[in-house]
PDB file of C-alpha atoms in Angstrom:
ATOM      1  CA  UNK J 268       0.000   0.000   0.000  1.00  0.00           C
ATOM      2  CA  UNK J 269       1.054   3.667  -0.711  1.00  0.00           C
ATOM      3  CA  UNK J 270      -0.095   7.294  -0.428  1.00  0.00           C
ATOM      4  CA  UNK J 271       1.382   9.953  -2.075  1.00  0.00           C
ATOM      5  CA  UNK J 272       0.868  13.523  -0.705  1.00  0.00           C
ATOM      6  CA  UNK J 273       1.800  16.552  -2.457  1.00  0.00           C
ATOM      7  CA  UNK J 274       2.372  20.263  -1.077  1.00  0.00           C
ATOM      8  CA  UNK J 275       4.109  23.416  -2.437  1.00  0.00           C
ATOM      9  CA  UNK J 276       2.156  24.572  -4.856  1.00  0.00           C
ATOM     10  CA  UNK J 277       0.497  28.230  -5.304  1.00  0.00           C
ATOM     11  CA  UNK J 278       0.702  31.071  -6.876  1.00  0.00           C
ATOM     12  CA  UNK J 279       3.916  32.857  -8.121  1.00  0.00           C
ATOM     13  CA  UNK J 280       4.563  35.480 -10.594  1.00  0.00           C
ATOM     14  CA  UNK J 281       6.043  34.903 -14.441  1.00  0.00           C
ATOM     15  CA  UNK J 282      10.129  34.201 -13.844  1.00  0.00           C
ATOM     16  CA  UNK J 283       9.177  33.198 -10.185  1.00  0.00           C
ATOM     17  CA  UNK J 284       9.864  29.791  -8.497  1.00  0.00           C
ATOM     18  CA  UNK J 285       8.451  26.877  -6.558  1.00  0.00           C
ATOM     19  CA  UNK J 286       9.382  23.559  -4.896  1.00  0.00           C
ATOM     20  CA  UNK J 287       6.918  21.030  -5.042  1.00  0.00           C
ATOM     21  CA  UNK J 288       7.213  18.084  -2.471  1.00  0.00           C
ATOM     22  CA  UNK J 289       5.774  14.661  -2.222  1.00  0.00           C
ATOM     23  CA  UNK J 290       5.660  12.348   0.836  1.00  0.00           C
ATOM     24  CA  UNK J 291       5.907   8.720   0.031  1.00  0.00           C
ATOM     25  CA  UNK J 292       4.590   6.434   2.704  1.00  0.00           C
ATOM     26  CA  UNK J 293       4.643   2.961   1.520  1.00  0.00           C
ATOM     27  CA  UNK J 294       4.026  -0.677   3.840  1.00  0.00           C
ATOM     28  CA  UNK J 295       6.028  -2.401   1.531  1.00  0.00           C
ATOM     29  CA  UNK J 296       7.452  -2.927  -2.132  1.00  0.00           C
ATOM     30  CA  UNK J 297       8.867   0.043  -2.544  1.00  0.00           C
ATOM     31  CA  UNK J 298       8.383   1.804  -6.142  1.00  0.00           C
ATOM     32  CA  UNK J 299      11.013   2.107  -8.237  1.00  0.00           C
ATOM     33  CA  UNK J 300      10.246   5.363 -10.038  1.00  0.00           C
ATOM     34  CA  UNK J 301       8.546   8.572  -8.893  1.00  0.00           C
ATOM     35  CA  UNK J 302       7.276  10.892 -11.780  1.00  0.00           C
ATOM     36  CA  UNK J 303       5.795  14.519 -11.600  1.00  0.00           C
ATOM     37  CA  UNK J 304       2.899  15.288 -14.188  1.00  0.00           C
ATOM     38  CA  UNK J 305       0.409  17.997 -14.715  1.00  0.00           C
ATOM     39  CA  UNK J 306      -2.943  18.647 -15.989  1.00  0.00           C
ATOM     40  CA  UNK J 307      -4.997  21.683 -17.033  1.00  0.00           C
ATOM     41  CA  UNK J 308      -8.654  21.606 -17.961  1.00  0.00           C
ATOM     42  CA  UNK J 309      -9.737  20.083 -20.916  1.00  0.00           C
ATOM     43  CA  UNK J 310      -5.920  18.658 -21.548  1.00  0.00           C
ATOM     44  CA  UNK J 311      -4.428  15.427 -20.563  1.00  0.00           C
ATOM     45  CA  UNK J 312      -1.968  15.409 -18.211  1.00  0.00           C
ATOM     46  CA  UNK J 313       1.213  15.320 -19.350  1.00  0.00           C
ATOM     47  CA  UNK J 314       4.962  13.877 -17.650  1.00  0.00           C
ATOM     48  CA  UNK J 315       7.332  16.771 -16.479  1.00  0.00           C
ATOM     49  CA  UNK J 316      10.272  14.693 -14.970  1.00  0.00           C
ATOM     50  CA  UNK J 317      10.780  10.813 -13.078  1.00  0.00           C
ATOM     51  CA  UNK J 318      13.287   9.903 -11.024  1.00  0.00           C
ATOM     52  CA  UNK J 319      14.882   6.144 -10.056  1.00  0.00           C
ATOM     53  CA  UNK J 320      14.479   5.983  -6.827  1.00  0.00           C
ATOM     54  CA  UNK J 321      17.090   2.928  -6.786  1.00  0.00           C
ATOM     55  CA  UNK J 322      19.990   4.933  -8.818  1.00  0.00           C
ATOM     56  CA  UNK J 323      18.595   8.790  -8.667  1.00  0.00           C
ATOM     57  CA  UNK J 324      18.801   8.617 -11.977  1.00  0.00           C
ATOM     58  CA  UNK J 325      16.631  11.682 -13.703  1.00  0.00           C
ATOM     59  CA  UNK J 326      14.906  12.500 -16.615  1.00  0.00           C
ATOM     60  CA  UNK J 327      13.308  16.114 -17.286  1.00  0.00           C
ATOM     61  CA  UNK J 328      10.772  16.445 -19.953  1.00  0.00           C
ATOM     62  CA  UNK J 329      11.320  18.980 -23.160  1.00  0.00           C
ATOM     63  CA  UNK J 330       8.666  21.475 -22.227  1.00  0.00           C
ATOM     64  CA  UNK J 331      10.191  22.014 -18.740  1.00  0.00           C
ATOM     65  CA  UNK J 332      13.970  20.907 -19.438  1.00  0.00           C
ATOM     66  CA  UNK J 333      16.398  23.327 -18.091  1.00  0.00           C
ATOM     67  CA  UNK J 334      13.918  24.866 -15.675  1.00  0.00           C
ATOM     68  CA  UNK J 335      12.855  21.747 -13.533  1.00  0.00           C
ATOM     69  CA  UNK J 336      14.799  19.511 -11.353  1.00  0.00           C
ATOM     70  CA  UNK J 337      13.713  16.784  -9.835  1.00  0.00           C
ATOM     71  CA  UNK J 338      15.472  15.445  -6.935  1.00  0.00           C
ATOM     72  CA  UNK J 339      14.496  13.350  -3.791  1.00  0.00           C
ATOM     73  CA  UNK J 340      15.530  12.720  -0.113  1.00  0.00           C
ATOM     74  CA  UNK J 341      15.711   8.840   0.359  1.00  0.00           C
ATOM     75  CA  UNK J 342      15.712   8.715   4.192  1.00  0.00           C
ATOM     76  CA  UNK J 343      12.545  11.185   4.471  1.00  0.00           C
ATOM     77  CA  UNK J 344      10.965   9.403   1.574  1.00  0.00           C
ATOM     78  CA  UNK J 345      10.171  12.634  -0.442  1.00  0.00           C
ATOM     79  CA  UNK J 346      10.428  13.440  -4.013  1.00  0.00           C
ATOM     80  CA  UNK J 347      11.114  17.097  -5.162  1.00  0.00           C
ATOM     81  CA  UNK J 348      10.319  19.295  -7.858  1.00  0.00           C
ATOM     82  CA  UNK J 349      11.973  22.129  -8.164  1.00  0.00           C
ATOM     83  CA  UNK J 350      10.758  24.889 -10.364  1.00  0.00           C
ATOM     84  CA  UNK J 351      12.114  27.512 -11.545  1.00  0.00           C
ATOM     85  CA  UNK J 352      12.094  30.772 -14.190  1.00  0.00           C
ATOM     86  CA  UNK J 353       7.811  29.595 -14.474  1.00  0.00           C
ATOM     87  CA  UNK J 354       5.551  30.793 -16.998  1.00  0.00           C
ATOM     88  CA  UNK J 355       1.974  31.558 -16.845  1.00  0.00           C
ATOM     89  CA  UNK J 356       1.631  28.154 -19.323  1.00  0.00           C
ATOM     90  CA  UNK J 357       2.892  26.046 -16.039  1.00  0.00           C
ATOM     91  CA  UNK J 358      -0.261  27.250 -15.007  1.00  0.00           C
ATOM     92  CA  UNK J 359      -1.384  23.377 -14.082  1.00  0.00           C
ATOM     93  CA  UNK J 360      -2.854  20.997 -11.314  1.00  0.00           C
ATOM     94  CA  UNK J 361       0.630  19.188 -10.361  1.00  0.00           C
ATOM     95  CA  UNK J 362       0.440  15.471  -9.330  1.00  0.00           C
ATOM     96  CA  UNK J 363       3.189  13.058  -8.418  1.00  0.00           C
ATOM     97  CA  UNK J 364       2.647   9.284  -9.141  1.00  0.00           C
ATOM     98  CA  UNK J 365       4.717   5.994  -8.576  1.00  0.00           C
ATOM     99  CA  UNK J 366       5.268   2.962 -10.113  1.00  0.00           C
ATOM    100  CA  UNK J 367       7.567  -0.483 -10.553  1.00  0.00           C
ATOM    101  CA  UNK J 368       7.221  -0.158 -14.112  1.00  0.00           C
ATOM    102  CA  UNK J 369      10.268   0.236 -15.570  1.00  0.00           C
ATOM    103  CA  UNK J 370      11.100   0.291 -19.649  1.00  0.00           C
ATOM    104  CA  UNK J 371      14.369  -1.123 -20.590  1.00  0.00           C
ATOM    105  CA  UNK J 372      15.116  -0.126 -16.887  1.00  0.00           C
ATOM    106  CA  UNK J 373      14.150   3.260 -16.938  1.00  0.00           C
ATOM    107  CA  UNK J 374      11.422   5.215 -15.800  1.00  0.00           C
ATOM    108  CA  UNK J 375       8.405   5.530 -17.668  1.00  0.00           C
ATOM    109  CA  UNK J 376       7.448   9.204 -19.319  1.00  0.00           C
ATOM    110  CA  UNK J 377       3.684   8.759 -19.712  1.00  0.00           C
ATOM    111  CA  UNK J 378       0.583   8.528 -17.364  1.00  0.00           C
ATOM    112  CA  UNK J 379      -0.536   5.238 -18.235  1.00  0.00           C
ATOM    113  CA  UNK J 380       2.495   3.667 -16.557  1.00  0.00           C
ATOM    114  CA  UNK J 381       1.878   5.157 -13.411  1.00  0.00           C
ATOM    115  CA  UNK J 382      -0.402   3.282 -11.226  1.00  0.00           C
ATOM    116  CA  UNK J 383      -0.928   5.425  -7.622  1.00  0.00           C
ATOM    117  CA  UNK J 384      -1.218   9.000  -7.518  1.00  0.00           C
ATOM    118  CA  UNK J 385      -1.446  12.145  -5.374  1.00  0.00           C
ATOM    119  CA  UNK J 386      -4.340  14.546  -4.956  1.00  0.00           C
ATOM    120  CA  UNK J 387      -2.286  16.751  -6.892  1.00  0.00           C
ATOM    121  CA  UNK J 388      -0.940  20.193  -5.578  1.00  0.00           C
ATOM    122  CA  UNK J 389      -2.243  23.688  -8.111  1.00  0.00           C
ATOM    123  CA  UNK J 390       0.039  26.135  -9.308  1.00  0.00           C
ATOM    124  CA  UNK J 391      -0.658  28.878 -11.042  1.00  0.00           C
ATOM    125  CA  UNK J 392       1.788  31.322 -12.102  1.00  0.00           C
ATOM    126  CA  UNK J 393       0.801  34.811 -13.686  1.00  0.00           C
ATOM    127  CA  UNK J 394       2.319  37.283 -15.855  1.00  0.00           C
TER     128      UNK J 394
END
């Protein structure tokens, strides 16, 4: 079992930043990869960055790359997005997400792999 709570989020001026966090509480089997997504009305949600949890190996998404980092603190169990230089079109409901899936051992970009989820944090950022 797992739950995945998100915080962090609000709102921020355009060029402004934000950390995102999410608490991983998990009985057992621990996931192997953590991904951050987002989702604004009317569009699917889309990946932003995953990490291994096993290697802290990263991957950052093209729409986001060079802006985001995501990073994580093993022995508090908490995943971090770090955002920075936003735009009013990161305007989004933020979620974080875990999953064992792994493809050709790395962590999987799209929603679909992802099988628990957050509540999902808002952040809107304005020009």
């Amino acid at each position: 079992q797992i739950q995945l709570v998100e915080s962090g989020g609000g709102s921020v001026q355009s060029g402004g930043s934000l950390t995102l966090s999410c608490t991983v509480s998990e009985s057992n089997n621990r996931r192997a990869c953590m991904g951050w997504f987002r989702q604004t009305p009317g569009k699917e949600r889309e990946g932003v960055a995953s990490i291994d949890r096993r290697s802290g190996s990263t991957s950052v998404f093209d729409s986001v790359k060079g802006r985001f980092t995501i990073s994580q603190n093993n022995a508090k169990n908490i995943v971090y997005l770090q955002m920075n230089s936003l735009k009013p079109e990161d305007t989004a409901m933020y979620f974080c997400a875990a999953t064992s899936t792994t493809l050709n051992n790395l962590c999987p970009r799209y929603p679909a792999s992802y099988h628990d989820w957050g509540q999902g944090t808002q952040v809107t950022v304005s020009s």
